[in-house]
XYZ file of C-alpha atoms in Angstrom:
556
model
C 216.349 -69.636 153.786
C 214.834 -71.501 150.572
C 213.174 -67.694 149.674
C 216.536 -65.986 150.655
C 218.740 -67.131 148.121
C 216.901 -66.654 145.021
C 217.105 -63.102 145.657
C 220.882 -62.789 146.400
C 221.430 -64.916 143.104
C 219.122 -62.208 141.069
C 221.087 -59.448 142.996
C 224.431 -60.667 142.081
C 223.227 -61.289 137.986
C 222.202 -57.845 137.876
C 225.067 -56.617 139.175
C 227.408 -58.304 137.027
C 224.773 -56.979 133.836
C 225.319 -53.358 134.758
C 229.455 -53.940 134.884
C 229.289 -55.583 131.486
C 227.375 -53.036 130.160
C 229.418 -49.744 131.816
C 232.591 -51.496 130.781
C 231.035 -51.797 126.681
C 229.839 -47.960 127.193
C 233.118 -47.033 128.452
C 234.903 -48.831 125.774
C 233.112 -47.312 123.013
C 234.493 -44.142 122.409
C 238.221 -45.983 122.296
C 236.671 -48.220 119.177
C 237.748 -46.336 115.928
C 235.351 -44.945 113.531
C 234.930 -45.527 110.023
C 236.292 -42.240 108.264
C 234.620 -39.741 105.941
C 235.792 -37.856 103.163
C 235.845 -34.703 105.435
C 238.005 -36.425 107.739
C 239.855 -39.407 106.709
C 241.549 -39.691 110.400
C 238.094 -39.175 112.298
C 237.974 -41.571 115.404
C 241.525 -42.230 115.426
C 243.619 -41.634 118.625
C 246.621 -39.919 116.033
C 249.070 -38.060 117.663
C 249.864 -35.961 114.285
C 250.968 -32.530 114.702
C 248.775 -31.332 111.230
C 245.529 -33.167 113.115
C 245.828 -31.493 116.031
C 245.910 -28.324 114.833
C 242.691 -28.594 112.538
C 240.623 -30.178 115.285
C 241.827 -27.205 117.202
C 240.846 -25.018 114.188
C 237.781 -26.554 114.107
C 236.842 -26.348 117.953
C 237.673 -22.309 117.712
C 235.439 -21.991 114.592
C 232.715 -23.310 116.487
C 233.337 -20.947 119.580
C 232.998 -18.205 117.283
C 236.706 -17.451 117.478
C 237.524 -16.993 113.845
C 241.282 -15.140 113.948
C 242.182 -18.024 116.207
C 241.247 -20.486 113.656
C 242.113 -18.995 110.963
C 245.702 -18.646 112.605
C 245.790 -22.346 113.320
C 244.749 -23.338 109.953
C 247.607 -20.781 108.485
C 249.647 -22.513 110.434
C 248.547 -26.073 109.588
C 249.004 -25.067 105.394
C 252.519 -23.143 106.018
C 254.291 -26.101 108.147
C 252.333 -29.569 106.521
C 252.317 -29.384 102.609
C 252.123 -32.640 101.959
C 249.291 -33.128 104.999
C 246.090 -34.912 104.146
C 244.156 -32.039 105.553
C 245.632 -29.183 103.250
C 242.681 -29.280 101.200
C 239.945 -28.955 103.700
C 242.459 -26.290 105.709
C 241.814 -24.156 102.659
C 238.538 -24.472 102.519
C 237.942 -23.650 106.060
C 239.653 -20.392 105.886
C 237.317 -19.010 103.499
C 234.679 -20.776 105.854
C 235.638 -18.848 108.473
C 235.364 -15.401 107.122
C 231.973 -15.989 105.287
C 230.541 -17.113 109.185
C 232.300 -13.719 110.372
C 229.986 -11.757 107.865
C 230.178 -8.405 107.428
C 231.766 -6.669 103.735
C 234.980 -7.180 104.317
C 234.800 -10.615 105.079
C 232.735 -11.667 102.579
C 234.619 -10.388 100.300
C 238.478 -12.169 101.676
C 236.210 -15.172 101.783
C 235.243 -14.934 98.142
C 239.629 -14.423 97.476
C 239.806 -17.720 99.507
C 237.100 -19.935 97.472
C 238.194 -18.354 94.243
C 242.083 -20.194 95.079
C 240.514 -23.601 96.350
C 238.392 -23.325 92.917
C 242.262 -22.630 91.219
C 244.145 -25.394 93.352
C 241.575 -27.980 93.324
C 239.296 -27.920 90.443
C 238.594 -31.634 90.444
C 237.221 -31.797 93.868
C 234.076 -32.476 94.467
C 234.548 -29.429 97.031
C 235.288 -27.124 94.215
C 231.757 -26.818 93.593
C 230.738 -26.435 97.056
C 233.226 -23.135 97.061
C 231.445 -21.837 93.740
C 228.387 -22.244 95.118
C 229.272 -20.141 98.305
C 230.845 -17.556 96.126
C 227.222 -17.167 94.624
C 225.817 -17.012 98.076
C 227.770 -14.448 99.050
C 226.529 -11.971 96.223
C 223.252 -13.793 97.119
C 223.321 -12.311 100.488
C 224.339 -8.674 99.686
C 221.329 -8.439 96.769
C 219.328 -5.128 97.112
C 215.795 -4.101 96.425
C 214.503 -4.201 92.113
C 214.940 -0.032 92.458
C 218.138 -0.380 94.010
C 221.854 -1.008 92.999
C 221.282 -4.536 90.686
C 225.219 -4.571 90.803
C 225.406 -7.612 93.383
C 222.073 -9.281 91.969
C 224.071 -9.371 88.372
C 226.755 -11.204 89.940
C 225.336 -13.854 91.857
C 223.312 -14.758 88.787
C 226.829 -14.945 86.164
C 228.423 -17.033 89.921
C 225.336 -19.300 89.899
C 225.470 -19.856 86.147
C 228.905 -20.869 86.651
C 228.205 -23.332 89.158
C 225.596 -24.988 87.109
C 227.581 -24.954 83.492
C 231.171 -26.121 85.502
C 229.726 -28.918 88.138
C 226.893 -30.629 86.450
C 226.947 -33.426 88.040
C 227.674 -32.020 91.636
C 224.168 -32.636 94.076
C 224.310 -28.989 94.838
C 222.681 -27.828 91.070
C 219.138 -28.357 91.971
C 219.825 -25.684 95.171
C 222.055 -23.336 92.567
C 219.178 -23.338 90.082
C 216.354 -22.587 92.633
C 218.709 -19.202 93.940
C 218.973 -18.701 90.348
C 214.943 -18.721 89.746
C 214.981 -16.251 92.529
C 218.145 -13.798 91.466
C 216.097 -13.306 87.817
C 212.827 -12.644 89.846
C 214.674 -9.991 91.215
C 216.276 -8.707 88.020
C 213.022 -9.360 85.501
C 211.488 -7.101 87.889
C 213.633 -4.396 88.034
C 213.313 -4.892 83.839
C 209.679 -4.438 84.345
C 209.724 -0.774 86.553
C 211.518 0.457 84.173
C 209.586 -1.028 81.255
C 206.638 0.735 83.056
C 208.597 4.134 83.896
C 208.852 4.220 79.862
C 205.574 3.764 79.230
C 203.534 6.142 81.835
C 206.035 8.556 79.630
C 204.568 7.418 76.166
C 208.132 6.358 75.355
C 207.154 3.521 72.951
C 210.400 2.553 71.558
C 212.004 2.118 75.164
C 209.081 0.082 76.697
C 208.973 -2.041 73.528
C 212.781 -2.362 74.108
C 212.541 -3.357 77.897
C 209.481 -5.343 77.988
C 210.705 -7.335 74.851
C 213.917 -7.820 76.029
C 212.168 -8.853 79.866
C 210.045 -11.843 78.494
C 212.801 -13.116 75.814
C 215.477 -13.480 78.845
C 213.284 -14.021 81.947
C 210.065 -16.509 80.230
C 210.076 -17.554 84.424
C 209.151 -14.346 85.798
C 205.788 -14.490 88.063
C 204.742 -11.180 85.986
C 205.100 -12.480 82.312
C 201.493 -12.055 81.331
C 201.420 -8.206 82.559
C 204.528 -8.215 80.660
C 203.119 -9.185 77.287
C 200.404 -7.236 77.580
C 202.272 -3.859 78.094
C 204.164 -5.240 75.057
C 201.092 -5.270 72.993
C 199.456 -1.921 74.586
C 203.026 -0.340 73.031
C 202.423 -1.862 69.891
C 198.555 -0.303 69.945
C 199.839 3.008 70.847
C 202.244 3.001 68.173
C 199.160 2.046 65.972
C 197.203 5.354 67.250
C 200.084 7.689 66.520
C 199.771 6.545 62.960
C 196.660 7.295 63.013
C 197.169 10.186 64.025
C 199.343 11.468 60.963
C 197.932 13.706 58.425
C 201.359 13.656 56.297
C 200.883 10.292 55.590
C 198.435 8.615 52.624
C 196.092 6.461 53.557
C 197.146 3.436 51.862
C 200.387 3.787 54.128
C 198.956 4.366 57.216
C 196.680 1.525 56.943
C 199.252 -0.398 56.266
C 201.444 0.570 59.054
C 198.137 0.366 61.794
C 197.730 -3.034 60.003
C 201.462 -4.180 61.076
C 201.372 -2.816 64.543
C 198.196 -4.350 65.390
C 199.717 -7.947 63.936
C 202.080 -7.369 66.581
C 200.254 -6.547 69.668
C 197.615 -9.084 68.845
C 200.819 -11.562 68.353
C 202.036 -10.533 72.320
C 198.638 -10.830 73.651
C 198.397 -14.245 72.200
C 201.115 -15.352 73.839
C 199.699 -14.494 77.013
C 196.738 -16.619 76.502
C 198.803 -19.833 74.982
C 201.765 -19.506 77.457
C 200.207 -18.538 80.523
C 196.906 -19.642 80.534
C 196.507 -19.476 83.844
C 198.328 -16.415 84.925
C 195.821 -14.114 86.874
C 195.247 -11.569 83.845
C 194.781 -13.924 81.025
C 191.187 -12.658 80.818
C 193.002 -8.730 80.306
C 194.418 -10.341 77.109
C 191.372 -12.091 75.491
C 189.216 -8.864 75.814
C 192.281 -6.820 73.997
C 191.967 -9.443 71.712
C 188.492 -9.437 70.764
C 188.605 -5.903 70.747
C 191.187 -5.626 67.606
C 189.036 -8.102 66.169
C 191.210 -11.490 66.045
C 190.701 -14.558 67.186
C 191.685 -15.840 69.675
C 194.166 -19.032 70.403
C 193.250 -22.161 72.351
C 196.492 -23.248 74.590
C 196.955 -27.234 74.111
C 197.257 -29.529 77.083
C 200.727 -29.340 77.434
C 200.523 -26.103 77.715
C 198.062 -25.627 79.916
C 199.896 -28.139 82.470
C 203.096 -26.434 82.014
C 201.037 -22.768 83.249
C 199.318 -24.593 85.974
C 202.187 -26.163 87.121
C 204.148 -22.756 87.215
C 201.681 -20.652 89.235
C 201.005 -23.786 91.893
C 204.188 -23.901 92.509
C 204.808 -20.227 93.515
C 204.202 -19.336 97.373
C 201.732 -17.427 98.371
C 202.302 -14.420 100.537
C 200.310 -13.491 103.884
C 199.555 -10.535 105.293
C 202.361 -10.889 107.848
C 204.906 -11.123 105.744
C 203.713 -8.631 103.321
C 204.582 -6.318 106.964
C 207.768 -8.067 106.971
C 209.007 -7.074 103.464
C 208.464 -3.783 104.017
C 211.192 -3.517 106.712
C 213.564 -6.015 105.063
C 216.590 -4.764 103.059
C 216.876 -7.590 100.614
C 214.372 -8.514 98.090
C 211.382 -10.616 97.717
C 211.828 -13.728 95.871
C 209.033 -16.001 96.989
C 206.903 -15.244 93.826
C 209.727 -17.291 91.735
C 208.778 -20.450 90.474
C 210.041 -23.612 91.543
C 209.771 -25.578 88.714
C 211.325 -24.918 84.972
C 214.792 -24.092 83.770
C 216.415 -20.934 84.145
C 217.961 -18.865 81.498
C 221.239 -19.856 81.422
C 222.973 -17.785 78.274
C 220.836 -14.869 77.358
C 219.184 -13.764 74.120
C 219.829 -10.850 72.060
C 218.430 -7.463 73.906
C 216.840 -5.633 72.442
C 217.186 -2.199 72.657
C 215.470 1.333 71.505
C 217.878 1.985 69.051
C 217.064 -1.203 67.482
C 213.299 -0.620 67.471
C 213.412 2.827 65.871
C 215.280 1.170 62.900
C 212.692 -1.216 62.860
C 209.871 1.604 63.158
C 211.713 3.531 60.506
C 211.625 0.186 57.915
C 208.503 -0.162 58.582
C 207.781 3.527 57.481
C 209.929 3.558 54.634
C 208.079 0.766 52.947
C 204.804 1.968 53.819
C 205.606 4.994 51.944
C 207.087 3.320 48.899
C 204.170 0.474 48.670
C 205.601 -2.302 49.401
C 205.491 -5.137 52.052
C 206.364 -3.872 55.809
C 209.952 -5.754 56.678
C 209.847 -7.646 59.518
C 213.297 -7.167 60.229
C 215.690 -4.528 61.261
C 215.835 -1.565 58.985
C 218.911 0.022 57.635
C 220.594 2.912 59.206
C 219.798 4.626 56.040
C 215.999 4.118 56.178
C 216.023 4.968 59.768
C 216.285 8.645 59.358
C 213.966 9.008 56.336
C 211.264 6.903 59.153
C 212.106 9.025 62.279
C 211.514 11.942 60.536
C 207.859 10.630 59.418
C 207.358 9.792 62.758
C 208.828 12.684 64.301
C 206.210 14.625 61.886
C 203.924 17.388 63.087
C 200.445 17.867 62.509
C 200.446 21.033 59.707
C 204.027 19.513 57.821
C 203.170 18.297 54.187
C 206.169 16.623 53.015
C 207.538 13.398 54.617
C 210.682 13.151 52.196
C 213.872 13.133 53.961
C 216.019 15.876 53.315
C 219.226 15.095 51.127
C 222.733 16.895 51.205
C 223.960 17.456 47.770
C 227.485 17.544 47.074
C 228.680 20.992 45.858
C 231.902 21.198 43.390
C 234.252 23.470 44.097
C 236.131 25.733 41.634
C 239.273 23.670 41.383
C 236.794 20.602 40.097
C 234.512 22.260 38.115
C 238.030 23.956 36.107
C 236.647 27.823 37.034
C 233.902 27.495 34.972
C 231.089 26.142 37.119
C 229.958 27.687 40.263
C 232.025 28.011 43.124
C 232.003 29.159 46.666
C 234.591 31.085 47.967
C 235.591 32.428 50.922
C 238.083 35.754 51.982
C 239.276 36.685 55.106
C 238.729 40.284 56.138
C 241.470 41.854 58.555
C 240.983 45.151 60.273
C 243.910 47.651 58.318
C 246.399 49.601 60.378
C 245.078 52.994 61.412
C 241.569 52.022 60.817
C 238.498 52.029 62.736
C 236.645 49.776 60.731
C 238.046 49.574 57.005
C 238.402 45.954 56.088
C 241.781 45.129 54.262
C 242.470 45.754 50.520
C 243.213 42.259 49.178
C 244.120 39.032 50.903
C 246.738 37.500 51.197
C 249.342 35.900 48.759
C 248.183 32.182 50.471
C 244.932 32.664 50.686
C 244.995 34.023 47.060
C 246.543 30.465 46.114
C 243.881 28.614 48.342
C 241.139 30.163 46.560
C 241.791 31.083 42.590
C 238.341 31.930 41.839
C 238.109 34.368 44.904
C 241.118 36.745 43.638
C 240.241 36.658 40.028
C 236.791 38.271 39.263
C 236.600 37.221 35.840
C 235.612 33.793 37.133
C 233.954 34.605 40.354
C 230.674 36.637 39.610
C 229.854 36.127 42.939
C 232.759 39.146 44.137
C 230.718 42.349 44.531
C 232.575 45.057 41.757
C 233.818 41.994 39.493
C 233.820 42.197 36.263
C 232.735 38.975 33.926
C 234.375 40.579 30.669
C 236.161 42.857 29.249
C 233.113 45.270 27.997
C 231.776 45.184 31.587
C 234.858 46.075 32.855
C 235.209 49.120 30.617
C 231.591 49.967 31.255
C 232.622 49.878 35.238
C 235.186 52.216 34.759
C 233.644 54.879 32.723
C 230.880 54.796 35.291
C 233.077 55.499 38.324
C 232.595 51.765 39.778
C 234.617 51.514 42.501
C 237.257 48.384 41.937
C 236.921 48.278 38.316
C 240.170 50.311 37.835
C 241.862 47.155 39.819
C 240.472 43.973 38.128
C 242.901 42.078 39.997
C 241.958 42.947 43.527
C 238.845 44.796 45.529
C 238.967 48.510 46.061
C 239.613 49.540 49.623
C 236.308 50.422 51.122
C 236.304 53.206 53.683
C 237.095 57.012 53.612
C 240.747 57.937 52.393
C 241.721 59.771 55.632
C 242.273 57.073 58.187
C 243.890 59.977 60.631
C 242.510 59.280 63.939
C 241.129 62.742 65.306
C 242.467 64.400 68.578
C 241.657 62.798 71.402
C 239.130 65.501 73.458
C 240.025 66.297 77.026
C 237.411 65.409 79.561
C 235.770 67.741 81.172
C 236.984 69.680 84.033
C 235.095 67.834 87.657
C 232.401 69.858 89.662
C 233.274 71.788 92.976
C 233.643 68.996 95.809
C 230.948 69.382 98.754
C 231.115 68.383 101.907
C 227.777 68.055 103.784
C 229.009 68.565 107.406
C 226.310 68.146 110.373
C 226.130 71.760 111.687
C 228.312 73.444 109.015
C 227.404 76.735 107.625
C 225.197 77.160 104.519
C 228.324 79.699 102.936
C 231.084 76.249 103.485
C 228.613 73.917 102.236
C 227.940 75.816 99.035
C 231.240 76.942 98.261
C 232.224 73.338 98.625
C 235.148 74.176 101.222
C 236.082 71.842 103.692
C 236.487 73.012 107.490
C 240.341 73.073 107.915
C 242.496 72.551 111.350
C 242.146 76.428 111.837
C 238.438 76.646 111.949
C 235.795 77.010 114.433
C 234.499 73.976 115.686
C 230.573 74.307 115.652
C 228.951 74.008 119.339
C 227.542 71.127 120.257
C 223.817 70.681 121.990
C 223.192 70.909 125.456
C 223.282 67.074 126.642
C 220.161 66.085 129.141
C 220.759 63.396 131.308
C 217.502 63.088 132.176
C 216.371 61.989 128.848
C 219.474 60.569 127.104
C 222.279 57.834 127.278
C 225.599 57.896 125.907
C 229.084 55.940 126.663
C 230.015 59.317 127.641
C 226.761 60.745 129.998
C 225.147 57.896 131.748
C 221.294 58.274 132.378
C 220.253 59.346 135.969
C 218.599 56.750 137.610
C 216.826 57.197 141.048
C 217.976 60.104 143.526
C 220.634 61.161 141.259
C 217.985 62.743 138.946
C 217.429 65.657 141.861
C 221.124 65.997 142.533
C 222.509 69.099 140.716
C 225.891 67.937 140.825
């Protein structure tokens, strides 16, 4: 009895535990929650009409029923202006139809962010919608040889993002995607930098590549950049050597200037990106033009190391990977450093054939090679050097010189004139007496020949023209106009009859040799020529079918 009760008081205290604690577990979803920005009524037992119908929003968006919660959200923004949840009603519509996907969507739910961003600017949700608007062009990027529309847009929306919402905790994630959109878009620069060059199109590739590591100094291919920068400059250096139109203080001077410049792109390489893989490429290229070569300091040697650590490496397996993927690559962007947020002046190949043509231009004359952009003026007179063909002599421009005419030179100078020669009336090919009264007004010097010695027949004076005429000139009896040229009968002869057709033949199968010769045709009255006998044992005709078995010993 002592042992017995012991256990029925432990029975009945563990009883009474397990009520006490069902009745606090039970109770605990009826104690109200502390509220969040997202939802300032969360945990509260409200009976609201606006509420219910974004929690009912919200349950269909997770079902994957997006017209149903779009509807209810419509619904919720139409009825309840002045509701608490207007705000995040509007951003969940343009939620919902960037988790549907697809173009169409993506692009109504770029229309929705774009009006939060217009209602709400303030908010710290603002930037969240500008930062899905650059995810959406994020998502739809294509390959560097593809369309680079959607790849130019997400990196303007991310720019956006970071220059509007500085503060906002989303920048560091809106300046990585923005690392990886201008890996994307430095390496489309950089196929086409090297499309240029495998054509010996210097200006371009100098154009490109220049432009590439001014506006993208990020990009995981910046040394290979530089250095087709200064192999452009080299070549350029070759050509002039190349020249045999060109002295040989001036084209020392102009391999002198190129040279400067590709040694000044492979230094770079070795100072900036010290340890890029093809540093060693640059230092040879160097040595080889005969310059020394830089030493990076230690900042700059921490700045390189930390740049290529912090780019991923890629396996074999996803190397497979990319090659069935349709978006890009981007896991050779760095991590670390600032993007380019406003770009630099591009350059373009325009701009570097003025250059190329200063540069020329000042070689020729003797003095100092510009290091700026040349003149439109010089940039023909250096195109045309550089443009030169082995075997050409002269490398001055050529000049257009203005030519007075005879109204501002008085009629004594020379003048060039012009007449316009109609066909006369009842000629074949007589042009006209004289011009015209207007064209006589037009052109003074052309209708008097005393000033235009240029007039075949003209006379310059007097004694001339009385020397003409004596002679039997034609025109000098008319000092005022030209003598007609052409014979004085402009009768047209008789036009000849043709001549009469040969006798028609008719080559009839089986017609006589007589009808055939005579050219006769075989009328309704004549004989109708006898055809050959048909044998049905041989031939076949939609008329005489071809015997076939015992029909071929039946006579009838």
């Amino acid at each position: 009895m002592k042992r017995f009760l012991p256990l029925v008081a432990t029975a009945c205290l563990a009883a009474l535990l397990t009520q006490s604690a069902s009745a606090g577990l039970f109770n605990k979803s009826d104690q109200p929650q502390t509220p969040s920005p997202n939802d300032p009524l969360a945990g509260n037992k409200s009976k609201q009409p606006d509420k219910q119908l974004f929690d009912k929003a919200m349950t269909a968006m997770k079902k994957g029923r997006y017209d149903v919660a779009r509807l209810d959200l419509q619904t919720l923004l139409n009825t309840y202006p002045e509701s608490e949840y207007q705000m995040r009603a509007k951003l969940a519509v343009g939620d919902s139809w960037f988790r549907e996907g697809g173009t169409a969507a993506l692009a109504q739910a770029e229309a929705e962010y774009k009006d939060f961003i217009t209602f709400f600017p303030n908010q710290p949700e603002a930037a969240e919608a500008q930062m899905r608007v650059a995810d959406i062009y994020f998502m739809q990027m294509e390959k560097p040889d593809r369309d680079h529309t959607n790849a130019d847009r997400a990196e303007e929306e991310y720019r956006a993002m970071i220059q509007q919402f500085p503060d906002s905790p989303l920048v560091p994630r809106a300046k990585q995607r923005l690392r990886e959109v201008q890996e994307v878009l430095a390496d489309r620069q950089y196929e086409i930098g090297s499309f240029y060059s495998t054509h010996e199109n210097w200006p371009a590739t100098i154009a490109r590549l220049q432009s590439l590591s001014d506006r993208y100094p990020l990009y995981s291919h910046s040394d290979l950049t530089l250095i087709g920068l200064g192999d452009a400059y080299a070549a350029e250096a070759r050509y002039v050597q190349s020249l045999p139109s060109i002295s040989a203080p001036a084209k020392q001077e102009l391999i002198k200037a190129y040279d400067d410049r590709a040694a000044d792109a492979y230094g770079r390489v070795v100072t900036h990106y010290s340890m890029a893989p093809h540093v060693e490429d640059a230092r040879e290229r160097l040595i080889a033009l005969n310059r020394s070569v830089p030493e990076p300091s230690q900042a700059e040697l921490a700045e390189s190391e930390a740049q290529e650590q912090s780019r991923i490496g890629v396996s074999l397996k996803q190397r497979a990977m990319f090659l069935v993927k349709h978006g890009p690559t981007t896991v050779n962007a760095a991590r670390i450093g600032e993007p380019t947020l406003t770009d630099p002046a591009q350059v373009n190949a325009p701009t570097v054939n003025k250059e190329n043509s200063a540069m020329f231009n000042a070689a020729i004359a003797g003095s100092p090679v510009p290091a700026t952009t040349a003149t439109p003026a010089a940039t023909q007179a250096a195109a045309a050097a550089q443009n030169a063909q082995p075997g050409n002599e002269s490398t001055t421009p050529l000049q257009l010189e203005s030519v007075p005419s005879a109204n501002s030179s008085g009629g004594n100078g020379p003048a060039i004139g012009a007449s316009i020669v109609s066909q006369g009336e009842g000629s074949n090919s007589a042009p006209a007496a004289s011009q015209s009264g207007a064209d006589a007004n037009a052109n003074p010097a052309a209708s008097n020949p005393s000033t235009n010695p240029a007039v075949p027949g003209a006379a310059t004076d007097p004694g001339a023209a009385a020397a003409a005429a004596a002679a039997g000139v034609p025109g000098a009896q008319n000092p005022g106009g030209l003598a007609p040229v052409g014979p004085n009968n402009t009768t047209l002869p008789p036009v000849e009859k043709p001549a009469p057709a040969q006798a028609q033949t008719n080559d009839v199968h089986g017609a006589n040799t007589a009808q055939v010769q005579t050219g006769t045709n075989t009328g309704a009255g004549a004989k109708k020529p006898k055809e050959p006998k048909y044998n049905s044992s041989d031939e076949s005709s939609s008329k005489h079918k071809r015997k076939k078995g015992l029909d071929k010993i039946n006579p009838f």
